[in-house]
Amino acid sequence: AKELGRNTFQFYNSAMNTATLERLLMESNLRRALIQEEFTLFYQPLVSLQSGLVIGVEALIRWQHPDLGMIMPDRFIHVAEETGLINQIGDWVLCEACRQAQRWVKAGLPPLIMAVNVAPVQFRQAGFVEVVAGALAASGLEASRLELEVTERTVMHDADINLGTLSALHRMGVELSLDDFGTGYSSLAYLKRFPVGKLKIDRSFINDLETDADDQAIASTIVSMGRNLRLTVLAEGVETIEQLALLRKMGCDMAQGYHFSRPLPAEQIADLLRQQPFM
Ligand code: C2E
Ligand code: CA
Ligand code: CA
Ligand code: CA
């Protein structure tokens, strides 16, 4: 048993080293990616369920690796968070998304809401409010057209400190939305205190909406709670017409998902807008 114990320990140890090595590699790759400008943003339409019109887009990061091709955020965002690189990456995302919103305006597209994901570490960095103000000033984008997506995990942790940041952003005119709603430990009391304008129902509740009575109950509860608190409710991950029909019946305000469009490169958004309304 003693032998086995030692072997187990060694195995565990070397597995940890491999993980550490991979992380170090990933970290230096991410640094290079920032310098070489290998990141790019895709945009996914946010659709009004009343008009069927695209009223905004969510910016989603992609890493165009020279050898490995396109790398999705789930593979690198957590390393970026652990190493603190998320601040630089996130600042770039914010600036680029604001610039793109203005490029579309100059190209004659109707003004869209630009929704940008903010990681917990990035949100809590000193001077985050100034970074946002800088991105708006540099691009000329109106504050009310920028929407920052934060998760419950981001804002409920140290809620009082975060309330200060949220309030400062709100005073600037920036819109705020709670991402992945329903998966975190949201306190309804905080929901009332936070200057948030939108709830995004997490995709996990929409996946089996047609067949799962519990998911239907959760989704419609969030929709009616949102209405009572005068919040806009958006359903994420809408893939089928049946899901869409159920959500409209519940009175959900907005939706996003493959049913309407996958995330697209900036150049393809203009074409897509010519195909609307979507319903
Ligand atoms: P998220 O914020 O919940 O973004 C929505 C994710 O769902 C996106 O994945 C999107 O492509 C995917 N999605 C949209 N519609 C559907 C659908 O109908 N079906 C399915 N199965 N998936 C759908 P993506 O782009 O891979 O991003 C994953 C996560 O990475 C995001 O989840 C967000 O947490 C994070 N992320 C992406 N871009 C950024 C960024 O610029 N900064 C930060 N901090 N995080 C980002
Ligand atoms: Ca999001
Ligand atoms: Ca989400
Ligand atoms: Ca999600």
Short mmCIF file of C-alpha atoms and ligand atoms in Angstrom, two decimals:
data_model
loop_
_atom_site.label_atom_id
_atom_site.label_comp_id
_atom_site.label_asym_id
_atom_site.label_seq_id
_atom_site.Cartn_x
_atom_site.Cartn_y
_atom_site.Cartn_z
CA ALA A 1 0.00 0.00 0.00
CA LYS A 2 2.95 2.23 0.79
CA GLU A 3 4.42 1.64 -2.67
CA LEU A 4 1.15 2.36 -4.33
CA GLY A 5 0.84 5.52 -2.33
CA ARG A 6 4.20 6.77 -3.52
CA ASN A 7 3.46 5.96 -7.14
CA THR A 8 0.15 7.70 -6.92
CA PHE A 9 1.87 10.70 -5.50
CA GLN A 10 4.47 10.74 -8.27
CA PHE A 11 1.83 10.40 -10.92
CA TYR A 12 -0.18 13.19 -9.41
CA ASN A 13 2.91 15.32 -9.18
CA SER A 14 3.92 14.88 -12.80
CA ALA A 15 0.36 15.48 -13.92
CA MET A 16 0.48 18.75 -12.05
CA ASN A 17 3.73 19.66 -13.72
CA THR A 18 2.27 18.99 -17.12
CA ALA A 19 -0.64 21.24 -16.28
CA THR A 20 1.72 23.96 -15.04
CA LEU A 21 3.83 23.65 -18.16
CA GLU A 22 0.79 23.88 -20.40
CA ARG A 23 -0.35 26.94 -18.56
CA LEU A 24 3.04 28.59 -18.91
CA LEU A 25 3.02 27.82 -22.62
CA MET A 26 -0.48 29.15 -22.95
CA GLU A 27 0.47 32.28 -21.07
CA SER A 28 3.42 33.10 -23.31
CA ASN A 29 1.29 32.30 -26.36
CA LEU A 30 -1.37 34.69 -25.14
CA ARG A 31 1.22 37.43 -24.64
CA ARG A 32 2.47 36.93 -28.17
CA ALA A 33 -1.10 36.89 -29.47
CA LEU A 34 -1.71 40.31 -27.92
CA ILE A 35 1.42 41.78 -29.48
CA GLN A 36 0.84 40.17 -32.88
CA GLU A 37 -2.84 41.11 -32.82
CA GLU A 38 -4.09 37.56 -33.26
CA PHE A 39 -7.40 38.22 -31.49
CA THR A 40 -10.48 39.08 -33.42
CA LEU A 41 -14.12 39.69 -32.55
CA PHE A 42 -17.18 37.92 -33.93
CA TYR A 43 -20.63 39.40 -33.44
CA GLN A 44 -23.89 37.63 -32.69
CA PRO A 45 -27.23 39.39 -33.25
CA LEU A 46 -29.56 40.21 -30.34
CA VAL A 47 -33.10 40.12 -31.67
CA SER A 48 -36.23 41.87 -30.42
CA LEU A 49 -39.07 39.36 -30.16
CA GLN A 50 -41.60 42.10 -30.71
CA SER A 51 -40.29 43.42 -34.02
CA GLY A 52 -38.03 40.59 -35.13
CA LEU A 53 -35.33 43.22 -35.68
CA VAL A 54 -31.69 43.01 -34.64
CA ILE A 55 -31.25 45.70 -32.03
CA GLY A 56 -27.78 44.81 -30.96
CA VAL A 57 -24.88 42.39 -31.16
CA GLU A 58 -22.73 40.62 -28.60
CA ALA A 59 -18.98 40.77 -29.24
CA LEU A 60 -17.33 37.36 -28.80
CA ILE A 61 -13.58 36.93 -28.89
CA ARG A 62 -11.77 34.49 -31.17
CA TRP A 63 -8.06 33.72 -31.28
CA GLN A 64 -6.77 33.32 -34.81
CA HIS A 65 -3.66 31.24 -34.06
CA PRO A 66 -1.10 31.17 -36.92
CA ASP A 67 -0.64 27.36 -36.69
CA LEU A 68 -3.65 26.06 -34.79
CA GLY A 69 -6.36 28.06 -36.52
CA MET A 70 -9.30 29.54 -34.67
CA ILE A 71 -9.32 28.95 -30.91
CA MET A 72 -12.58 29.49 -29.00
CA PRO A 73 -12.68 31.55 -25.80
CA ASP A 74 -13.60 28.62 -23.54
CA ARG A 75 -10.08 27.29 -24.21
CA PHE A 76 -8.11 30.39 -23.22
CA ILE A 77 -10.21 32.91 -21.26
CA HIS A 78 -9.71 31.06 -17.96
CA VAL A 79 -5.91 31.09 -18.38
CA ALA A 80 -6.10 34.76 -19.24
CA GLU A 81 -8.06 35.28 -16.02
CA GLU A 82 -5.64 33.29 -13.87
CA THR A 83 -2.61 35.14 -15.22
CA GLY A 84 -4.19 38.59 -15.16
CA LEU A 85 -3.73 38.92 -18.93
CA ILE A 86 -7.50 39.25 -19.14
CA ASN A 87 -7.13 42.94 -18.26
CA GLN A 88 -5.14 43.69 -21.40
CA ILE A 89 -7.19 41.35 -23.57
CA GLY A 90 -10.43 42.72 -22.15
CA ASP A 91 -9.35 46.31 -22.68
CA TRP A 92 -8.58 45.49 -26.29
CA VAL A 93 -12.00 43.84 -26.70
CA LEU A 94 -13.72 46.90 -25.28
CA CYS A 95 -11.87 49.32 -27.57
CA GLU A 96 -12.28 47.20 -30.68
CA ALA A 97 -16.00 46.60 -30.05
CA CYS A 98 -16.63 50.33 -29.61
CA ARG A 99 -14.64 51.12 -32.76
CA GLN A 100 -16.59 48.51 -34.74
CA ALA A 101 -19.93 49.91 -33.58
CA GLN A 102 -18.88 53.29 -34.94
CA ARG A 103 -17.62 51.77 -38.22
CA TRP A 104 -21.10 50.36 -38.80
CA VAL A 105 -22.68 53.72 -38.08
CA LYS A 106 -20.35 55.34 -40.63
CA ALA A 107 -21.28 52.62 -43.13
CA GLY A 108 -24.92 53.70 -42.76
CA LEU A 109 -26.21 50.83 -40.62
CA PRO A 110 -28.88 51.57 -38.03
CA PRO A 111 -27.37 52.18 -34.58
CA LEU A 112 -26.92 48.92 -32.69
CA ILE A 113 -26.33 48.12 -29.04
CA MET A 114 -22.82 46.73 -28.61
CA ALA A 115 -22.73 44.14 -25.82
CA VAL A 116 -19.30 43.30 -24.41
CA ASN A 117 -18.41 40.55 -21.91
CA VAL A 118 -16.46 41.63 -18.86
CA ALA A 119 -14.52 39.05 -16.86
CA PRO A 120 -14.63 39.21 -13.05
CA VAL A 121 -10.91 40.10 -12.73
CA GLN A 122 -11.25 42.78 -15.37
CA PHE A 123 -14.31 44.25 -13.72
CA ARG A 124 -12.51 44.49 -10.37
CA GLN A 125 -9.28 45.99 -11.73
CA ALA A 126 -8.50 49.45 -10.44
CA GLY A 127 -9.50 52.03 -13.01
CA PHE A 128 -11.95 49.87 -14.92
CA VAL A 129 -14.47 52.72 -15.12
CA GLU A 130 -11.78 54.92 -16.69
CA VAL A 131 -10.93 52.18 -19.20
CA VAL A 132 -14.58 52.13 -20.29
CA ALA A 133 -14.70 55.92 -20.49
CA GLY A 134 -11.50 55.85 -22.57
CA ALA A 135 -12.89 53.30 -25.03
CA LEU A 136 -16.03 55.43 -25.49
CA ALA A 137 -14.06 58.65 -25.94
CA ALA A 138 -11.57 57.13 -28.38
CA SER A 139 -14.30 55.67 -30.58
CA GLY A 140 -16.92 58.37 -30.22
CA LEU A 141 -19.53 55.75 -29.32
CA GLU A 142 -22.42 57.02 -27.24
CA ALA A 143 -22.36 55.48 -23.75
CA SER A 144 -25.99 54.35 -24.00
CA ARG A 145 -25.07 52.12 -26.97
CA LEU A 146 -22.54 50.15 -24.94
CA GLU A 147 -23.82 47.31 -22.79
CA LEU A 148 -21.49 45.51 -20.41
CA GLU A 149 -22.30 41.87 -19.64
CA VAL A 150 -21.31 40.73 -16.17
CA THR A 151 -22.17 37.47 -14.48
CA GLU A 152 -23.80 37.02 -11.11
CA ARG A 153 -20.49 35.54 -10.01
CA THR A 154 -18.80 38.86 -10.82
CA VAL A 155 -21.16 41.20 -9.05
CA MET A 156 -22.35 39.17 -6.07
CA HIS A 157 -18.80 38.58 -4.86
CA ASP A 158 -17.91 41.66 -2.78
CA ALA A 159 -21.27 43.07 -3.70
CA ASP A 160 -20.77 46.40 -1.97
CA ILE A 161 -17.51 47.24 -3.74
CA ASN A 162 -18.96 46.16 -7.05
CA LEU A 163 -22.05 48.25 -6.51
CA GLY A 164 -19.79 51.30 -6.60
CA THR A 165 -18.34 50.31 -9.97
CA LEU A 166 -21.74 49.43 -11.40
CA SER A 167 -23.18 52.73 -10.22
CA ALA A 168 -20.30 54.73 -11.73
CA LEU A 169 -20.81 52.99 -15.08
CA HIS A 170 -24.54 53.53 -14.85
CA ARG A 171 -24.04 57.24 -14.18
CA MET A 172 -21.90 57.41 -17.33
CA GLY A 173 -24.91 56.11 -19.25
CA VAL A 174 -23.52 52.63 -19.96
CA GLU A 175 -26.08 49.79 -19.95
CA LEU A 176 -25.50 46.73 -17.77
CA SER A 177 -26.77 43.20 -18.17
CA LEU A 178 -26.54 40.08 -16.02
CA ASP A 179 -25.14 37.24 -18.13
CA ASP A 180 -25.79 33.50 -17.59
CA PHE A 181 -28.68 34.45 -15.33
CA GLY A 182 -29.97 31.63 -13.16
CA THR A 183 -26.69 29.73 -12.86
CA GLY A 184 -25.06 31.83 -10.15
CA TYR A 185 -26.08 32.49 -6.60
CA SER A 186 -28.09 35.58 -7.30
CA SER A 187 -29.70 37.33 -4.42
CA LEU A 188 -32.95 38.92 -5.41
CA ALA A 189 -32.28 41.74 -2.96
CA TYR A 190 -29.10 42.64 -4.86
CA LEU A 191 -30.95 42.47 -8.14
CA LYS A 192 -33.11 45.27 -6.85
CA ARG A 193 -30.11 47.35 -5.71
CA PHE A 194 -27.95 46.90 -8.78
CA PRO A 195 -28.50 49.29 -11.70
CA VAL A 196 -28.86 46.43 -14.16
CA GLY A 197 -31.23 46.79 -17.12
CA LYS A 198 -31.22 43.32 -18.62
CA LEU A 199 -31.20 39.65 -17.61
CA LYS A 200 -29.82 37.05 -19.99
CA ILE A 201 -31.41 33.66 -19.27
CA ASP A 202 -28.63 31.10 -19.42
CA ARG A 203 -28.53 28.76 -22.39
CA SER A 204 -28.79 25.70 -20.11
CA PHE A 205 -32.45 26.58 -19.39
CA ILE A 206 -33.26 27.02 -23.08
CA ASN A 207 -31.59 23.86 -24.46
CA ASP A 208 -34.49 21.50 -23.64
CA LEU A 209 -37.20 24.10 -23.29
CA GLU A 210 -39.62 22.21 -25.57
CA THR A 211 -39.56 19.06 -23.46
CA ASP A 212 -38.46 20.03 -19.96
CA ALA A 213 -41.27 21.34 -17.75
CA ASP A 214 -38.79 22.53 -15.11
CA ASP A 215 -36.88 24.61 -17.63
CA GLN A 216 -40.16 26.10 -18.83
CA ALA A 217 -41.08 26.99 -15.27
CA ILE A 218 -37.67 28.59 -14.67
CA ALA A 219 -37.69 30.55 -17.91
CA SER A 220 -41.20 31.89 -17.44
CA THR A 221 -40.45 32.78 -13.82
CA ILE A 222 -37.42 34.80 -14.90
CA VAL A 223 -39.48 36.50 -17.63
CA SER A 224 -42.24 37.56 -15.25
CA MET A 225 -39.81 38.58 -12.54
CA GLY A 226 -37.98 40.70 -15.15
CA ARG A 227 -41.22 42.32 -16.20
CA ASN A 228 -42.16 43.13 -12.62
CA LEU A 229 -38.74 44.67 -11.96
CA ARG A 230 -38.91 46.52 -15.32
CA LEU A 231 -35.88 44.67 -16.68
CA THR A 232 -35.43 43.50 -20.25
CA VAL A 233 -35.18 39.71 -20.46
CA LEU A 234 -33.16 38.02 -23.21
CA ALA A 235 -33.02 34.26 -23.80
CA GLU A 236 -29.62 32.89 -24.82
CA GLY A 237 -28.99 29.88 -27.02
CA VAL A 238 -32.29 29.83 -28.94
CA GLU A 239 -31.80 27.19 -31.62
CA THR A 240 -35.30 26.16 -32.69
CA ILE A 241 -38.53 27.76 -33.80
CA GLU A 242 -40.33 25.85 -31.03
CA GLN A 243 -38.13 27.41 -28.35
CA LEU A 244 -38.76 30.79 -29.92
CA ALA A 245 -42.54 30.27 -29.91
CA LEU A 246 -42.53 29.29 -26.22
CA LEU A 247 -40.42 32.30 -25.27
CA ARG A 248 -42.68 34.69 -27.19
CA LYS A 249 -45.71 33.18 -25.44
CA MET A 250 -44.02 33.79 -22.08
CA GLY A 251 -43.47 37.42 -23.06
CA CYS A 252 -39.69 37.27 -23.29
CA ASP A 253 -38.36 40.52 -24.79
CA MET A 254 -35.31 39.41 -26.73
CA ALA A 255 -33.43 36.36 -27.93
CA GLN A 256 -30.06 35.32 -29.23
CA GLY A 257 -28.97 32.02 -30.71
CA TYR A 258 -28.20 29.89 -33.74
CA HIS A 259 -31.86 30.04 -34.79
CA PHE A 260 -31.21 33.66 -35.81
CA SER A 261 -27.50 33.58 -36.49
CA ARG A 262 -24.22 32.19 -35.32
CA PRO A 263 -21.60 34.74 -34.26
CA LEU A 264 -20.23 36.32 -37.48
CA PRO A 265 -17.20 38.34 -38.54
CA ALA A 266 -17.92 42.08 -38.67
CA GLU A 267 -18.13 42.18 -42.48
CA GLN A 268 -21.03 39.72 -42.52
CA ILE A 269 -23.21 41.65 -40.08
CA ALA A 270 -24.23 44.23 -42.68
CA ASP A 271 -25.50 41.47 -45.03
CA LEU A 272 -27.38 39.85 -42.21
CA LEU A 273 -29.16 43.07 -41.29
CA ARG A 274 -30.58 43.19 -44.82
CA GLN A 275 -32.38 39.87 -44.19
CA GLN A 276 -34.41 41.11 -41.26
CA PRO A 277 -36.98 41.09 -39.78
CA PHE A 278 -36.38 37.53 -38.59
CA MET A 279 -40.00 36.74 -37.80
P1 C2E B 1 -21.37 33.78 -23.16
O1 C2E B 1 -21.10 35.18 -22.77
O2 C2E B 1 -22.48 33.08 -22.47
O3 C2E B 1 -21.60 33.85 -24.73
C1 C2E B 1 -22.52 33.07 -25.43
C2 C2E B 1 -21.86 31.82 -25.98
O4 C2E B 1 -22.90 30.97 -26.47
C3 C2E B 1 -20.96 32.09 -27.18
O5 C2E B 1 -19.92 31.12 -27.15
C4 C2E B 1 -21.89 31.83 -28.35
O6 C2E B 1 -21.22 31.48 -29.54
C5 C2E B 1 -22.67 30.66 -27.82
N1 C2E B 1 -23.98 30.54 -28.45
C6 C2E B 1 -24.77 31.52 -28.94
N2 C2E B 1 -25.91 31.04 -29.42
C7 C2E B 1 -25.87 29.70 -29.26
C8 C2E B 1 -26.77 28.63 -29.56
O7 C2E B 1 -27.87 28.82 -30.10
N3 C2E B 1 -26.38 27.38 -29.22
C9 C2E B 1 -25.18 27.12 -28.63
N4 C2E B 1 -24.87 25.87 -28.34
N5 C2E B 1 -24.31 28.11 -28.34
C10 C2E B 1 -24.65 29.38 -28.64
P2 C2E B 1 -18.39 31.53 -27.34
O8 C2E B 1 -18.27 32.63 -28.35
O9 C2E B 1 -17.62 30.29 -27.55
O10 C2E B 1 -18.02 32.16 -25.94
C11 C2E B 1 -18.00 31.37 -24.79
C12 C2E B 1 -17.82 32.20 -23.56
O11 C2E B 1 -16.54 32.82 -23.54
C13 C2E B 1 -18.82 33.35 -23.46
O12 C2E B 1 -20.05 32.87 -22.97
C14 C2E B 1 -18.10 34.27 -22.49
O13 C2E B 1 -18.28 33.84 -21.16
C15 C2E B 1 -16.65 34.05 -22.88
N6 C2E B 1 -16.23 35.16 -23.77
C16 C2E B 1 -16.38 35.30 -25.10
N7 C2E B 1 -15.85 36.45 -25.53
C17 C2E B 1 -15.36 37.08 -24.43
C18 C2E B 1 -14.68 38.33 -24.22
O14 C2E B 1 -14.44 39.14 -25.13
N8 C2E B 1 -14.31 38.61 -22.93
C19 C2E B 1 -14.60 37.76 -21.89
N9 C2E B 1 -14.22 38.13 -20.67
N10 C2E B 1 -15.23 36.60 -22.07
C20 C2E B 1 -15.60 36.25 -23.33
CA CA B 2 -22.20 37.03 -22.70
CA CA B 3 -24.16 34.09 -21.47
CA CA B 4 -23.84 30.75 -20.96
#
